[in-house]
């Protein structure tokens, strides 16, 4: 007899499923969300989002929901497909980032300074210069 493996998948919830779970965790109705957002997000529109009929709501809608639910606006933007998660980018997609060719343990401030210095160096190059 073969051993049975756990076939539970690690499927990420859709944006709609995620928002529905947050709303129910906060024990809010669709109409309460509508009122709490000053009707920025109608209950009908939110229902369509939660049922995955609308998969990419506007950033304004996502911002209103993020504020109301006290969750990350960036996460909602990633889930809606407006932003790419930093963990899904490979090094070749990090064009212009010092971390791709310098020390990987730079602070954000050091990285910004390195980028400014690189811009300065590049600005000094003239057409026809050999380097």
PDB file of C-alpha atoms in Angstrom:
ATOM      1  CA  UNK A   1       0.000   0.000   0.000  1.00  0.00           C
ATOM      2  CA  UNK A   2       1.350   3.407  -0.972  1.00  0.00           C
ATOM      3  CA  UNK A   3       1.714   6.133   1.592  1.00  0.00           C
ATOM      4  CA  UNK A   4      -0.675   8.962   0.996  1.00  0.00           C
ATOM      5  CA  UNK A   5       0.813  12.420   0.737  1.00  0.00           C
ATOM      6  CA  UNK A   6      -0.819  15.593   1.912  1.00  0.00           C
ATOM      7  CA  UNK A   7      -2.232  17.178  -1.207  1.00  0.00           C
ATOM      8  CA  UNK A   8      -3.104  20.522   0.350  1.00  0.00           C
ATOM      9  CA  UNK A   9      -2.044  23.214  -2.025  1.00  0.00           C
ATOM     10  CA  UNK A  10      -0.608  26.551  -1.160  1.00  0.00           C
ATOM     11  CA  UNK A  11      -2.944  28.455  -3.443  1.00  0.00           C
ATOM     12  CA  UNK A  12      -2.979  32.129  -2.590  1.00  0.00           C
ATOM     13  CA  UNK A  13      -6.390  33.693  -2.141  1.00  0.00           C
ATOM     14  CA  UNK A  14      -7.638  36.044  -4.811  1.00  0.00           C
ATOM     15  CA  UNK A  15      -7.938  39.722  -4.038  1.00  0.00           C
ATOM     16  CA  UNK A  16     -11.683  39.261  -3.663  1.00  0.00           C
ATOM     17  CA  UNK A  17     -11.334  36.301  -1.307  1.00  0.00           C
ATOM     18  CA  UNK A  18      -8.792  38.207   0.756  1.00  0.00           C
ATOM     19  CA  UNK A  19     -10.984  41.299   1.050  1.00  0.00           C
ATOM     20  CA  UNK A  20     -14.037  39.197   1.905  1.00  0.00           C
ATOM     21  CA  UNK A  21     -12.133  37.422   4.675  1.00  0.00           C
ATOM     22  CA  UNK A  22     -10.890  40.724   6.112  1.00  0.00           C
ATOM     23  CA  UNK A  23     -14.402  42.186   6.065  1.00  0.00           C
ATOM     24  CA  UNK A  24     -15.951  39.150   7.747  1.00  0.00           C
ATOM     25  CA  UNK A  25     -13.145  39.042  10.328  1.00  0.00           C
ATOM     26  CA  UNK A  26     -14.039  42.624  11.180  1.00  0.00           C
ATOM     27  CA  UNK A  27     -17.711  41.608  11.361  1.00  0.00           C
ATOM     28  CA  UNK A  28     -18.756  44.254   8.852  1.00  0.00           C
ATOM     29  CA  UNK A  29     -21.549  44.025   6.310  1.00  0.00           C
ATOM     30  CA  UNK A  30     -21.196  45.267   2.752  1.00  0.00           C
ATOM     31  CA  UNK A  31     -23.445  48.215   3.612  1.00  0.00           C
ATOM     32  CA  UNK A  32     -21.347  49.071   6.676  1.00  0.00           C
ATOM     33  CA  UNK A  33     -18.241  49.202   4.479  1.00  0.00           C
ATOM     34  CA  UNK A  34     -20.081  51.492   2.076  1.00  0.00           C
ATOM     35  CA  UNK A  35     -21.009  53.848   4.919  1.00  0.00           C
ATOM     36  CA  UNK A  36     -17.562  53.680   6.544  1.00  0.00           C
ATOM     37  CA  UNK A  37     -15.901  54.686   3.258  1.00  0.00           C
ATOM     38  CA  UNK A  38     -18.345  57.577   2.791  1.00  0.00           C
ATOM     39  CA  UNK A  39     -19.759  55.713  -0.210  1.00  0.00           C
ATOM     40  CA  UNK A  40     -16.389  55.630  -1.979  1.00  0.00           C
ATOM     41  CA  UNK A  41     -16.937  51.874  -2.205  1.00  0.00           C
ATOM     42  CA  UNK A  42     -20.535  50.893  -2.876  1.00  0.00           C
ATOM     43  CA  UNK A  43     -21.810  47.650  -1.398  1.00  0.00           C
ATOM     44  CA  UNK A  44     -22.640  46.356  -4.894  1.00  0.00           C
ATOM     45  CA  UNK A  45     -19.149  47.137  -6.192  1.00  0.00           C
ATOM     46  CA  UNK A  46     -17.492  45.524  -3.174  1.00  0.00           C
ATOM     47  CA  UNK A  47     -19.671  42.454  -3.646  1.00  0.00           C
ATOM     48  CA  UNK A  48     -18.444  42.174  -7.241  1.00  0.00           C
ATOM     49  CA  UNK A  49     -14.834  42.494  -6.081  1.00  0.00           C
ATOM     50  CA  UNK A  50     -15.301  39.877  -3.362  1.00  0.00           C
ATOM     51  CA  UNK A  51     -16.896  37.489  -5.872  1.00  0.00           C
ATOM     52  CA  UNK A  52     -13.992  38.004  -8.308  1.00  0.00           C
ATOM     53  CA  UNK A  53     -16.203  39.614 -10.942  1.00  0.00           C
ATOM     54  CA  UNK A  54     -13.971  42.683 -10.700  1.00  0.00           C
ATOM     55  CA  UNK A  55     -10.356  41.600 -10.346  1.00  0.00           C
ATOM     56  CA  UNK A  56      -8.567  44.920 -10.731  1.00  0.00           C
ATOM     57  CA  UNK A  57     -10.408  47.693  -8.889  1.00  0.00           C
ATOM     58  CA  UNK A  58      -8.978  51.186  -9.090  1.00  0.00           C
ATOM     59  CA  UNK A  59      -6.177  52.220  -6.742  1.00  0.00           C
ATOM     60  CA  UNK A  60      -8.596  54.720  -5.153  1.00  0.00           C
ATOM     61  CA  UNK A  61     -10.939  51.896  -4.152  1.00  0.00           C
ATOM     62  CA  UNK A  62      -8.038  49.823  -2.847  1.00  0.00           C
ATOM     63  CA  UNK A  63      -6.756  52.778  -0.844  1.00  0.00           C
ATOM     64  CA  UNK A  64     -10.157  53.369   0.756  1.00  0.00           C
ATOM     65  CA  UNK A  65     -10.401  49.693   1.725  1.00  0.00           C
ATOM     66  CA  UNK A  66      -6.814  49.578   3.011  1.00  0.00           C
ATOM     67  CA  UNK A  67      -7.473  52.563   5.258  1.00  0.00           C
ATOM     68  CA  UNK A  68     -10.772  51.187   6.529  1.00  0.00           C
ATOM     69  CA  UNK A  69      -9.424  47.701   7.220  1.00  0.00           C
ATOM     70  CA  UNK A  70      -6.023  48.989   8.452  1.00  0.00           C
ATOM     71  CA  UNK A  71      -4.157  46.747   6.029  1.00  0.00           C
ATOM     72  CA  UNK A  72      -1.297  47.344   3.605  1.00  0.00           C
ATOM     73  CA  UNK A  73      -2.240  49.371   0.538  1.00  0.00           C
ATOM     74  CA  UNK A  74       0.869  47.992  -1.194  1.00  0.00           C
ATOM     75  CA  UNK A  75      -0.293  44.421  -0.605  1.00  0.00           C
ATOM     76  CA  UNK A  76      -3.666  45.204  -2.177  1.00  0.00           C
ATOM     77  CA  UNK A  77      -1.924  46.869  -5.121  1.00  0.00           C
ATOM     78  CA  UNK A  78       0.227  43.750  -5.581  1.00  0.00           C
ATOM     79  CA  UNK A  79      -2.760  41.434  -5.356  1.00  0.00           C
ATOM     80  CA  UNK A  80      -4.628  43.530  -7.946  1.00  0.00           C
ATOM     81  CA  UNK A  81      -1.644  43.374 -10.288  1.00  0.00           C
ATOM     82  CA  UNK A  82      -0.602  47.020 -10.170  1.00  0.00           C
ATOM     83  CA  UNK A  83       2.713  46.258  -8.433  1.00  0.00           C
ATOM     84  CA  UNK A  84       5.131  43.372  -8.580  1.00  0.00           C
ATOM     85  CA  UNK A  85       6.074  41.808  -5.288  1.00  0.00           C
ATOM     86  CA  UNK A  86       9.763  42.326  -4.458  1.00  0.00           C
ATOM     87  CA  UNK A  87      10.050  38.601  -3.773  1.00  0.00           C
ATOM     88  CA  UNK A  88       8.925  37.742  -7.307  1.00  0.00           C
ATOM     89  CA  UNK A  89      11.436  39.996  -9.034  1.00  0.00           C
ATOM     90  CA  UNK A  90      14.685  38.438 -10.105  1.00  0.00           C
ATOM     91  CA  UNK A  91      17.924  40.387 -10.077  1.00  0.00           C
ATOM     92  CA  UNK A  92      17.709  41.227 -13.775  1.00  0.00           C
ATOM     93  CA  UNK A  93      14.432  43.071 -13.145  1.00  0.00           C
ATOM     94  CA  UNK A  94      16.044  45.283 -10.529  1.00  0.00           C
ATOM     95  CA  UNK A  95      17.582  47.492 -13.215  1.00  0.00           C
ATOM     96  CA  UNK A  96      19.059  50.629 -11.753  1.00  0.00           C
ATOM     97  CA  UNK A  97      19.298  49.223  -8.248  1.00  0.00           C
ATOM     98  CA  UNK A  98      22.715  49.408  -6.647  1.00  0.00           C
ATOM     99  CA  UNK A  99      22.065  46.160  -4.810  1.00  0.00           C
ATOM    100  CA  UNK A 100      22.365  44.205  -8.055  1.00  0.00           C
ATOM    101  CA  UNK A 101      26.030  44.987  -8.494  1.00  0.00           C
ATOM    102  CA  UNK A 102      27.229  46.175  -5.101  1.00  0.00           C
ATOM    103  CA  UNK A 103      27.015  44.943  -1.560  1.00  0.00           C
ATOM    104  CA  UNK A 104      23.747  43.200  -0.789  1.00  0.00           C
ATOM    105  CA  UNK A 105      23.619  44.561   2.738  1.00  0.00           C
ATOM    106  CA  UNK A 106      23.359  48.270   1.936  1.00  0.00           C
ATOM    107  CA  UNK A 107      20.909  50.326   3.924  1.00  0.00           C
ATOM    108  CA  UNK A 108      18.251  52.200   1.972  1.00  0.00           C
ATOM    109  CA  UNK A 109      20.101  55.438   2.694  1.00  0.00           C
ATOM    110  CA  UNK A 110      23.425  54.025   1.449  1.00  0.00           C
ATOM    111  CA  UNK A 111      21.746  52.698  -1.675  1.00  0.00           C
ATOM    112  CA  UNK A 112      20.198  56.115  -2.385  1.00  0.00           C
ATOM    113  CA  UNK A 113      23.602  57.765  -1.937  1.00  0.00           C
ATOM    114  CA  UNK A 114      25.230  55.252  -4.289  1.00  0.00           C
ATOM    115  CA  UNK A 115      22.572  55.896  -6.919  1.00  0.00           C
ATOM    116  CA  UNK A 116      23.105  59.658  -6.610  1.00  0.00           C
ATOM    117  CA  UNK A 117      26.858  59.188  -6.974  1.00  0.00           C
ATOM    118  CA  UNK A 118      26.376  56.985 -10.034  1.00  0.00           C
ATOM    119  CA  UNK A 119      24.124  59.630 -11.590  1.00  0.00           C
ATOM    120  CA  UNK A 120      26.843  62.199 -10.931  1.00  0.00           C
ATOM    121  CA  UNK A 121      29.511  60.028 -12.578  1.00  0.00           C
ATOM    122  CA  UNK A 122      27.281  59.374 -15.589  1.00  0.00           C
ATOM    123  CA  UNK A 123      26.477  63.072 -15.949  1.00  0.00           C
ATOM    124  CA  UNK A 124      30.201  63.832 -16.314  1.00  0.00           C
ATOM    125  CA  UNK A 125      30.601  61.495 -19.283  1.00  0.00           C
ATOM    126  CA  UNK A 126      30.494  63.257 -22.606  1.00  0.00           C
ATOM    127  CA  UNK A 127      29.603  61.818 -25.985  1.00  0.00           C
ATOM    128  CA  UNK A 128      32.783  60.539 -27.554  1.00  0.00           C
ATOM    129  CA  UNK A 129      34.517  59.885 -24.223  1.00  0.00           C
ATOM    130  CA  UNK A 130      36.149  56.477 -24.158  1.00  0.00           C
ATOM    131  CA  UNK A 131      35.588  54.516 -20.964  1.00  0.00           C
TER     132      UNK A 131
END
